[in-house]
């Protein structure tokens, strides 16, 4: 599995020959990073095999990109029914099975439909979007992913305890701003998890940086 960070909280995931874009293009919303124009163009020149969208917030979803994508590729585009381009929730991208897991958005936001996605091929990844970690506490029916792709909250406090209970081999941490432009102190907040020898390996890719599992 190859994972390339292409947006604030989005990646291009390659698994078993399929290229799947997850919340993978957004505009910059300071302090959160946007997709560089060159990357956005490259994603349209060589369109992924499918798009997955967790919810409609601007730091996860760019309707103009999805529209341009659908002029070049047949999809599928999977995500919540309130995003007009989505034609379904769970489905198949080539040999990779995609299962939508209805999820509650982190923190106090306007009620908005949100789902996370489990991708299963020769390996398993669980992409959380902005799903709150707390909803998974004490649940027995959760996926057992090789790789958890999640926002910073999964490396802080009780979110970190839940990550350790899920026990992925690797945690790919997203939704972090640049270290030198971090008004909420998020890098400092995840530091104890980075030092914790009992947790999974943590990767924090730069925009356009890659992680291999
Ligand atoms: Zn959100």
PDB file of C-alpha atoms and ligand atoms in Angstrom:
ATOM      1  CA  UNK A   1       0.000   0.000   0.000  1.00  0.00           C
ATOM      2  CA  UNK A   2       1.315   3.436  -0.970  1.00  0.00           C
ATOM      3  CA  UNK A   3      -0.196   6.548   0.565  1.00  0.00           C
ATOM      4  CA  UNK A   4       0.452  10.067  -0.734  1.00  0.00           C
ATOM      5  CA  UNK A   5      -0.891  13.060   1.143  1.00  0.00           C
ATOM      6  CA  UNK A   6      -2.536  15.361  -1.390  1.00  0.00           C
ATOM      7  CA  UNK A   7      -4.620  17.658   0.840  1.00  0.00           C
ATOM      8  CA  UNK A   8      -5.154  18.878   4.399  1.00  0.00           C
ATOM      9  CA  UNK A   9      -6.770  15.614   5.404  1.00  0.00           C
ATOM     10  CA  UNK A  10      -6.738  13.682   2.152  1.00  0.00           C
ATOM     11  CA  UNK A  11      -4.637  11.056   0.436  1.00  0.00           C
ATOM     12  CA  UNK A  12      -4.165   9.154  -2.785  1.00  0.00           C
ATOM     13  CA  UNK A  13      -4.036   5.507  -1.742  1.00  0.00           C
ATOM     14  CA  UNK A  14      -2.680   2.790  -4.036  1.00  0.00           C
ATOM     15  CA  UNK A  15      -3.650  -0.745  -3.154  1.00  0.00           C
ATOM     16  CA  UNK A  16      -3.534  -3.819  -5.413  1.00  0.00           C
ATOM     17  CA  UNK A  17      -3.115  -1.643  -8.495  1.00  0.00           C
ATOM     18  CA  UNK A  18      -6.075   0.623  -7.732  1.00  0.00           C
ATOM     19  CA  UNK A  19      -5.581   4.371  -7.173  1.00  0.00           C
ATOM     20  CA  UNK A  20      -8.229   5.721  -4.819  1.00  0.00           C
ATOM     21  CA  UNK A  21      -8.498   9.372  -3.778  1.00  0.00           C
ATOM     22  CA  UNK A  22      -9.877   9.985  -0.279  1.00  0.00           C
ATOM     23  CA  UNK A  23     -10.905  13.577   0.604  1.00  0.00           C
ATOM     24  CA  UNK A  24      -7.933  14.214  -1.637  1.00  0.00           C
ATOM     25  CA  UNK A  25      -8.419  17.735  -3.010  1.00  0.00           C
ATOM     26  CA  UNK A  26      -9.253  20.877  -1.051  1.00  0.00           C
ATOM     27  CA  UNK A  27      -8.592  24.607  -0.983  1.00  0.00           C
ATOM     28  CA  UNK A  28      -6.393  26.119   1.707  1.00  0.00           C
ATOM     29  CA  UNK A  29      -8.291  27.215   4.847  1.00  0.00           C
ATOM     30  CA  UNK A  30      -5.680  28.710   7.144  1.00  0.00           C
ATOM     31  CA  UNK A  31      -4.035  27.141   9.039  1.00  0.00           C
ATOM     32  CA  UNK A  32      -5.009  24.013   7.117  1.00  0.00           C
ATOM     33  CA  UNK A  33      -3.191  23.318   3.878  1.00  0.00           C
ATOM     34  CA  UNK A  34      -4.702  23.088   0.427  1.00  0.00           C
ATOM     35  CA  UNK A  35      -3.866  20.907  -2.548  1.00  0.00           C
ATOM     36  CA  UNK A  36      -1.083  22.480  -4.632  1.00  0.00           C
ATOM     37  CA  UNK A  37      -2.240  23.453  -8.121  1.00  0.00           C
ATOM     38  CA  UNK A  38       0.347  21.138  -9.733  1.00  0.00           C
ATOM     39  CA  UNK A  39      -0.983  18.163  -7.746  1.00  0.00           C
ATOM     40  CA  UNK A  40      -4.581  19.008  -8.584  1.00  0.00           C
ATOM     41  CA  UNK A  41      -3.696  19.163 -12.291  1.00  0.00           C
ATOM     42  CA  UNK A  42      -1.787  15.879 -12.114  1.00  0.00           C
ATOM     43  CA  UNK A  43      -4.816  14.191 -10.510  1.00  0.00           C
ATOM     44  CA  UNK A  44      -6.988  15.291 -13.439  1.00  0.00           C
ATOM     45  CA  UNK A  45      -4.409  14.334 -16.074  1.00  0.00           C
ATOM     46  CA  UNK A  46      -4.146  10.859 -14.598  1.00  0.00           C
ATOM     47  CA  UNK A  47      -7.508  10.414 -12.866  1.00  0.00           C
ATOM     48  CA  UNK A  48      -7.734   7.961  -9.949  1.00  0.00           C
ATOM     49  CA  UNK A  49      -9.917   4.850 -10.231  1.00  0.00           C
ATOM     50  CA  UNK A  50     -12.373   6.139  -7.640  1.00  0.00           C
ATOM     51  CA  UNK A  51     -13.090   9.005  -5.239  1.00  0.00           C
ATOM     52  CA  UNK A  52     -14.242   8.634  -1.644  1.00  0.00           C
ATOM     53  CA  UNK A  53     -15.632  11.632   0.270  1.00  0.00           C
ATOM     54  CA  UNK A  54     -16.234  11.541   4.022  1.00  0.00           C
ATOM     55  CA  UNK A  55     -18.259  14.786   4.295  1.00  0.00           C
ATOM     56  CA  UNK A  56     -18.846  18.147   2.708  1.00  0.00           C
ATOM     57  CA  UNK A  57     -16.566  20.491   4.679  1.00  0.00           C
ATOM     58  CA  UNK A  58     -14.350  22.725   2.519  1.00  0.00           C
ATOM     59  CA  UNK A  59     -11.110  21.356   3.970  1.00  0.00           C
ATOM     60  CA  UNK A  60     -12.087  17.870   2.711  1.00  0.00           C
ATOM     61  CA  UNK A  61     -14.111  18.420  -0.433  1.00  0.00           C
ATOM     62  CA  UNK A  62     -13.867  20.634  -3.501  1.00  0.00           C
ATOM     63  CA  UNK A  63     -16.969  20.338  -5.738  1.00  0.00           C
ATOM     64  CA  UNK A  64     -15.199  21.894  -8.739  1.00  0.00           C
ATOM     65  CA  UNK A  65     -12.557  19.155  -8.622  1.00  0.00           C
ATOM     66  CA  UNK A  66     -15.147  16.363  -8.393  1.00  0.00           C
ATOM     67  CA  UNK A  67     -17.031  17.857 -11.317  1.00  0.00           C
ATOM     68  CA  UNK A  68     -13.835  18.095 -13.415  1.00  0.00           C
ATOM     69  CA  UNK A  69     -12.924  14.509 -12.418  1.00  0.00           C
ATOM     70  CA  UNK A  70     -16.254  13.159 -13.616  1.00  0.00           C
ATOM     71  CA  UNK A  71     -15.694  14.715 -17.031  1.00  0.00           C
ATOM     72  CA  UNK A  72     -12.554  12.568 -17.357  1.00  0.00           C
ATOM     73  CA  UNK A  73     -13.410   9.380 -15.487  1.00  0.00           C
ATOM     74  CA  UNK A  74     -16.399   7.208 -14.733  1.00  0.00           C
ATOM     75  CA  UNK A  75     -15.887   7.077 -10.985  1.00  0.00           C
ATOM     76  CA  UNK A  76     -17.201   5.645  -8.701  1.00  0.00           C
ATOM     77  CA  UNK A  77     -17.650   8.599  -6.323  1.00  0.00           C
ATOM     78  CA  UNK A  78     -18.723   7.245  -2.944  1.00  0.00           C
ATOM     79  CA  UNK A  79     -19.831   9.275   0.062  1.00  0.00           C
ATOM     80  CA  UNK A  80     -22.791  10.773   1.916  1.00  0.00           C
ATOM     81  CA  UNK A  81     -26.057  11.276   0.063  1.00  0.00           C
ATOM     82  CA  UNK A  82     -25.994  15.030   0.768  1.00  0.00           C
ATOM     83  CA  UNK A  83     -22.993  15.397  -1.587  1.00  0.00           C
ATOM     84  CA  UNK A  84     -24.667  15.556  -5.007  1.00  0.00           C
ATOM     85  CA  UNK A  85     -21.924  13.720  -6.935  1.00  0.00           C
ATOM     86  CA  UNK A  86     -22.033  10.627  -4.741  1.00  0.00           C
ATOM     87  CA  UNK A  87     -23.805   7.682  -6.282  1.00  0.00           C
ATOM     88  CA  UNK A  88     -23.421   5.342  -3.341  1.00  0.00           C
ATOM     89  CA  UNK A  89     -21.672   4.757  -0.071  1.00  0.00           C
ATOM     90  CA  UNK A  90     -20.093   1.316  -0.010  1.00  0.00           C
ATOM     91  CA  UNK A  91     -18.853  -0.311  -3.215  1.00  0.00           C
ATOM     92  CA  UNK A  92     -15.977  -1.750  -5.146  1.00  0.00           C
ATOM     93  CA  UNK A  93     -12.998  -0.044  -6.802  1.00  0.00           C
ATOM     94  CA  UNK A  94     -11.460  -2.806  -8.918  1.00  0.00           C
ATOM     95  CA  UNK A  95     -10.494  -5.550  -6.481  1.00  0.00           C
ATOM     96  CA  UNK A  96     -10.629  -3.247  -3.466  1.00  0.00           C
ATOM     97  CA  UNK A  97     -13.775  -3.516  -1.381  1.00  0.00           C
ATOM     98  CA  UNK A  98     -14.918  -0.191   0.137  1.00  0.00           C
ATOM     99  CA  UNK A  99     -17.219  -0.275   3.163  1.00  0.00           C
ATOM    100  CA  UNK A 100     -18.699   2.976   4.458  1.00  0.00           C
ATOM    101  CA  UNK A 101     -18.888   3.226   8.244  1.00  0.00           C
ATOM    102  CA  UNK A 102     -21.372   5.890   9.403  1.00  0.00           C
ATOM    103  CA  UNK A 103     -19.460   8.142  11.788  1.00  0.00           C
ATOM    104  CA  UNK A 104     -20.039  11.203  13.938  1.00  0.00           C
ATOM    105  CA  UNK A 105     -17.979  14.289  13.089  1.00  0.00           C
ATOM    106  CA  UNK A 106     -15.487  15.390  15.712  1.00  0.00           C
ATOM    107  CA  UNK A 107     -16.264  18.352  17.969  1.00  0.00           C
ATOM    108  CA  UNK A 108     -19.137  20.787  17.900  1.00  0.00           C
ATOM    109  CA  UNK A 109     -20.086  21.395  14.289  1.00  0.00           C
ATOM    110  CA  UNK A 110     -23.350  21.843  12.484  1.00  0.00           C
ATOM    111  CA  UNK A 111     -24.965  18.444  12.058  1.00  0.00           C
ATOM    112  CA  UNK A 112     -23.543  17.038   8.828  1.00  0.00           C
ATOM    113  CA  UNK A 113     -23.616  13.577   7.371  1.00  0.00           C
ATOM    114  CA  UNK A 114     -20.200  11.986   7.772  1.00  0.00           C
ATOM    115  CA  UNK A 115     -18.814   8.552   7.021  1.00  0.00           C
ATOM    116  CA  UNK A 116     -15.458   6.856   7.252  1.00  0.00           C
ATOM    117  CA  UNK A 117     -14.260   4.142   4.870  1.00  0.00           C
ATOM    118  CA  UNK A 118     -12.682   0.733   5.296  1.00  0.00           C
ATOM    119  CA  UNK A 119     -10.695  -0.378   2.234  1.00  0.00           C
ATOM    120  CA  UNK A 120      -9.914  -4.062   1.941  1.00  0.00           C
ATOM    121  CA  UNK A 121      -7.668  -5.742  -0.582  1.00  0.00           C
ATOM    122  CA  UNK A 122      -4.465  -7.626   0.172  1.00  0.00           C
ATOM    123  CA  UNK A 123      -4.172  -5.156   3.091  1.00  0.00           C
ATOM    124  CA  UNK A 124      -6.709  -3.117   5.028  1.00  0.00           C
ATOM    125  CA  UNK A 125      -6.851   0.631   5.634  1.00  0.00           C
ATOM    126  CA  UNK A 126      -9.422   2.613   7.591  1.00  0.00           C
ATOM    127  CA  UNK A 127      -9.776   6.239   6.527  1.00  0.00           C
ATOM    128  CA  UNK A 128     -11.417   8.331   9.235  1.00  0.00           C
ATOM    129  CA  UNK A 129     -11.918  11.768   7.680  1.00  0.00           C
ATOM    130  CA  UNK A 130     -13.075  13.940  10.595  1.00  0.00           C
ATOM    131  CA  UNK A 131     -14.709  11.100  12.567  1.00  0.00           C
ATOM    132  CA  UNK A 132     -14.518  11.529  16.334  1.00  0.00           C
ATOM    133  CA  UNK A 133     -12.309   8.888  18.000  1.00  0.00           C
ATOM    134  CA  UNK A 134     -14.525   8.803  21.120  1.00  0.00           C
ATOM    135  CA  UNK A 135     -17.408   7.041  19.357  1.00  0.00           C
ATOM    136  CA  UNK A 136     -15.250   3.910  18.944  1.00  0.00           C
ATOM    137  CA  UNK A 137     -14.636   3.505  22.673  1.00  0.00           C
ATOM    138  CA  UNK A 138     -15.530   0.046  23.983  1.00  0.00           C
ATOM    139  CA  UNK A 139     -16.950  -1.140  20.663  1.00  0.00           C
ATOM    140  CA  UNK A 140     -16.204  -4.734  19.778  1.00  0.00           C
ATOM    141  CA  UNK A 141     -17.239  -4.663  16.121  1.00  0.00           C
ATOM    142  CA  UNK A 142     -14.538  -2.381  14.739  1.00  0.00           C
ATOM    143  CA  UNK A 143     -12.304  -3.022  11.722  1.00  0.00           C
ATOM    144  CA  UNK A 144      -8.764  -4.244  12.357  1.00  0.00           C
ATOM    145  CA  UNK A 145      -6.828  -2.183   9.825  1.00  0.00           C
ATOM    146  CA  UNK A 146      -3.151  -2.510   8.950  1.00  0.00           C
ATOM    147  CA  UNK A 147      -3.129   1.245   8.499  1.00  0.00           C
ATOM    148  CA  UNK A 148      -5.271   3.844  10.221  1.00  0.00           C
ATOM    149  CA  UNK A 149      -5.437   7.165   8.346  1.00  0.00           C
ATOM    150  CA  UNK A 150      -6.791   9.708  10.776  1.00  0.00           C
ATOM    151  CA  UNK A 151      -6.806  13.322  11.969  1.00  0.00           C
ATOM    152  CA  UNK A 152      -4.535  14.546  14.772  1.00  0.00           C
ATOM    153  CA  UNK A 153      -7.138  13.793  17.478  1.00  0.00           C
ATOM    154  CA  UNK A 154      -6.235  10.104  17.171  1.00  0.00           C
ATOM    155  CA  UNK A 155      -2.823  10.939  18.665  1.00  0.00           C
ATOM    156  CA  UNK A 156      -4.029  13.064  21.592  1.00  0.00           C
ATOM    157  CA  UNK A 157      -5.320  12.006  25.035  1.00  0.00           C
ATOM    158  CA  UNK A 158      -8.188   9.509  24.954  1.00  0.00           C
ATOM    159  CA  UNK A 159      -8.041   9.481  21.141  1.00  0.00           C
ATOM    160  CA  UNK A 160      -4.537   8.059  21.435  1.00  0.00           C
ATOM    161  CA  UNK A 161      -5.742   5.362  23.863  1.00  0.00           C
ATOM    162  CA  UNK A 162      -8.398   4.359  21.324  1.00  0.00           C
ATOM    163  CA  UNK A 163      -5.776   4.225  18.542  1.00  0.00           C
ATOM    164  CA  UNK A 164      -3.638   1.933  20.678  1.00  0.00           C
ATOM    165  CA  UNK A 165      -6.648  -0.334  21.312  1.00  0.00           C
ATOM    166  CA  UNK A 166      -7.322  -0.517  17.561  1.00  0.00           C
ATOM    167  CA  UNK A 167      -3.664  -1.563  17.209  1.00  0.00           C
ATOM    168  CA  UNK A 168      -2.937  -0.776  13.559  1.00  0.00           C
ATOM    169  CA  UNK A 169       0.605  -1.399  12.360  1.00  0.00           C
ATOM    170  CA  UNK A 170       0.790   2.209  11.306  1.00  0.00           C
ATOM    171  CA  UNK A 171      -1.024   5.477  11.975  1.00  0.00           C
ATOM    172  CA  UNK A 172      -0.893   8.072   9.196  1.00  0.00           C
ATOM    173  CA  UNK A 173      -1.738  11.358  10.844  1.00  0.00           C
ATOM    174  CA  UNK A 174      -3.437  14.100   8.807  1.00  0.00           C
ATOM    175  CA  UNK A 175      -5.080  17.488   9.362  1.00  0.00           C
ATOM    176  CA  UNK A 176      -1.900  19.005  10.835  1.00  0.00           C
ATOM    177  CA  UNK A 177      -0.885  22.457   9.574  1.00  0.00           C
ATOM    178  CA  UNK A 178       2.685  23.420   8.860  1.00  0.00           C
ATOM    179  CA  UNK A 179       4.753  23.188  12.012  1.00  0.00           C
ATOM    180  CA  UNK A 180       5.745  26.870  11.820  1.00  0.00           C
ATOM    181  CA  UNK A 181       2.156  28.058  11.218  1.00  0.00           C
ATOM    182  CA  UNK A 182       0.287  26.181  13.950  1.00  0.00           C
ATOM    183  CA  UNK A 183      -1.867  28.625  15.959  1.00  0.00           C
ATOM    184  CA  UNK A 184      -3.696  25.803  17.818  1.00  0.00           C
ATOM    185  CA  UNK A 185      -0.506  24.077  19.006  1.00  0.00           C
ATOM    186  CA  UNK A 186      -1.440  20.774  17.362  1.00  0.00           C
ATOM    187  CA  UNK A 187       2.121  19.632  16.788  1.00  0.00           C
ATOM    188  CA  UNK A 188       2.876  20.066  20.490  1.00  0.00           C
ATOM    189  CA  UNK A 189      -0.303  18.163  21.373  1.00  0.00           C
ATOM    190  CA  UNK A 190       0.679  15.075  19.352  1.00  0.00           C
ATOM    191  CA  UNK A 191       4.279  15.059  20.639  1.00  0.00           C
ATOM    192  CA  UNK A 192       3.654  12.608  23.563  1.00  0.00           C
ATOM    193  CA  UNK A 193       2.193  10.028  21.145  1.00  0.00           C
ATOM    194  CA  UNK A 194       5.232  10.370  18.886  1.00  0.00           C
ATOM    195  CA  UNK A 195       7.381   9.491  21.919  1.00  0.00           C
ATOM    196  CA  UNK A 196       5.189   6.601  23.127  1.00  0.00           C
ATOM    197  CA  UNK A 197       6.972   3.261  22.528  1.00  0.00           C
ATOM    198  CA  UNK A 198       3.728   1.301  23.083  1.00  0.00           C
ATOM    199  CA  UNK A 199       1.823   2.821  20.184  1.00  0.00           C
ATOM    200  CA  UNK A 200       1.865   2.099  16.463  1.00  0.00           C
ATOM    201  CA  UNK A 201       4.385   3.724  14.194  1.00  0.00           C
ATOM    202  CA  UNK A 202       3.186   7.247  13.319  1.00  0.00           C
ATOM    203  CA  UNK A 203       3.794   8.951   9.985  1.00  0.00           C
ATOM    204  CA  UNK A 204       3.011  12.616   9.382  1.00  0.00           C
ATOM    205  CA  UNK A 205       3.522  13.184   5.657  1.00  0.00           C
ATOM    206  CA  UNK A 206       4.052  16.653   4.224  1.00  0.00           C
ATOM    207  CA  UNK A 207       1.726  17.721   1.432  1.00  0.00           C
ATOM    208  CA  UNK A 208       2.755  15.583  -1.576  1.00  0.00           C
ATOM    209  CA  UNK A 209       4.819  13.381   0.768  1.00  0.00           C
ATOM    210  CA  UNK A 210       4.402   9.602   0.644  1.00  0.00           C
ATOM    211  CA  UNK A 211       4.190   6.753   3.135  1.00  0.00           C
ATOM    212  CA  UNK A 212       4.706   3.081   2.325  1.00  0.00           C
ATOM    213  CA  UNK A 213       3.206   0.306   4.418  1.00  0.00           C
TER     214      UNK A 213
HETATM  215 ZN1  LIG B   1     -15.060  18.479   8.888  1.00  0.00          ZN
END
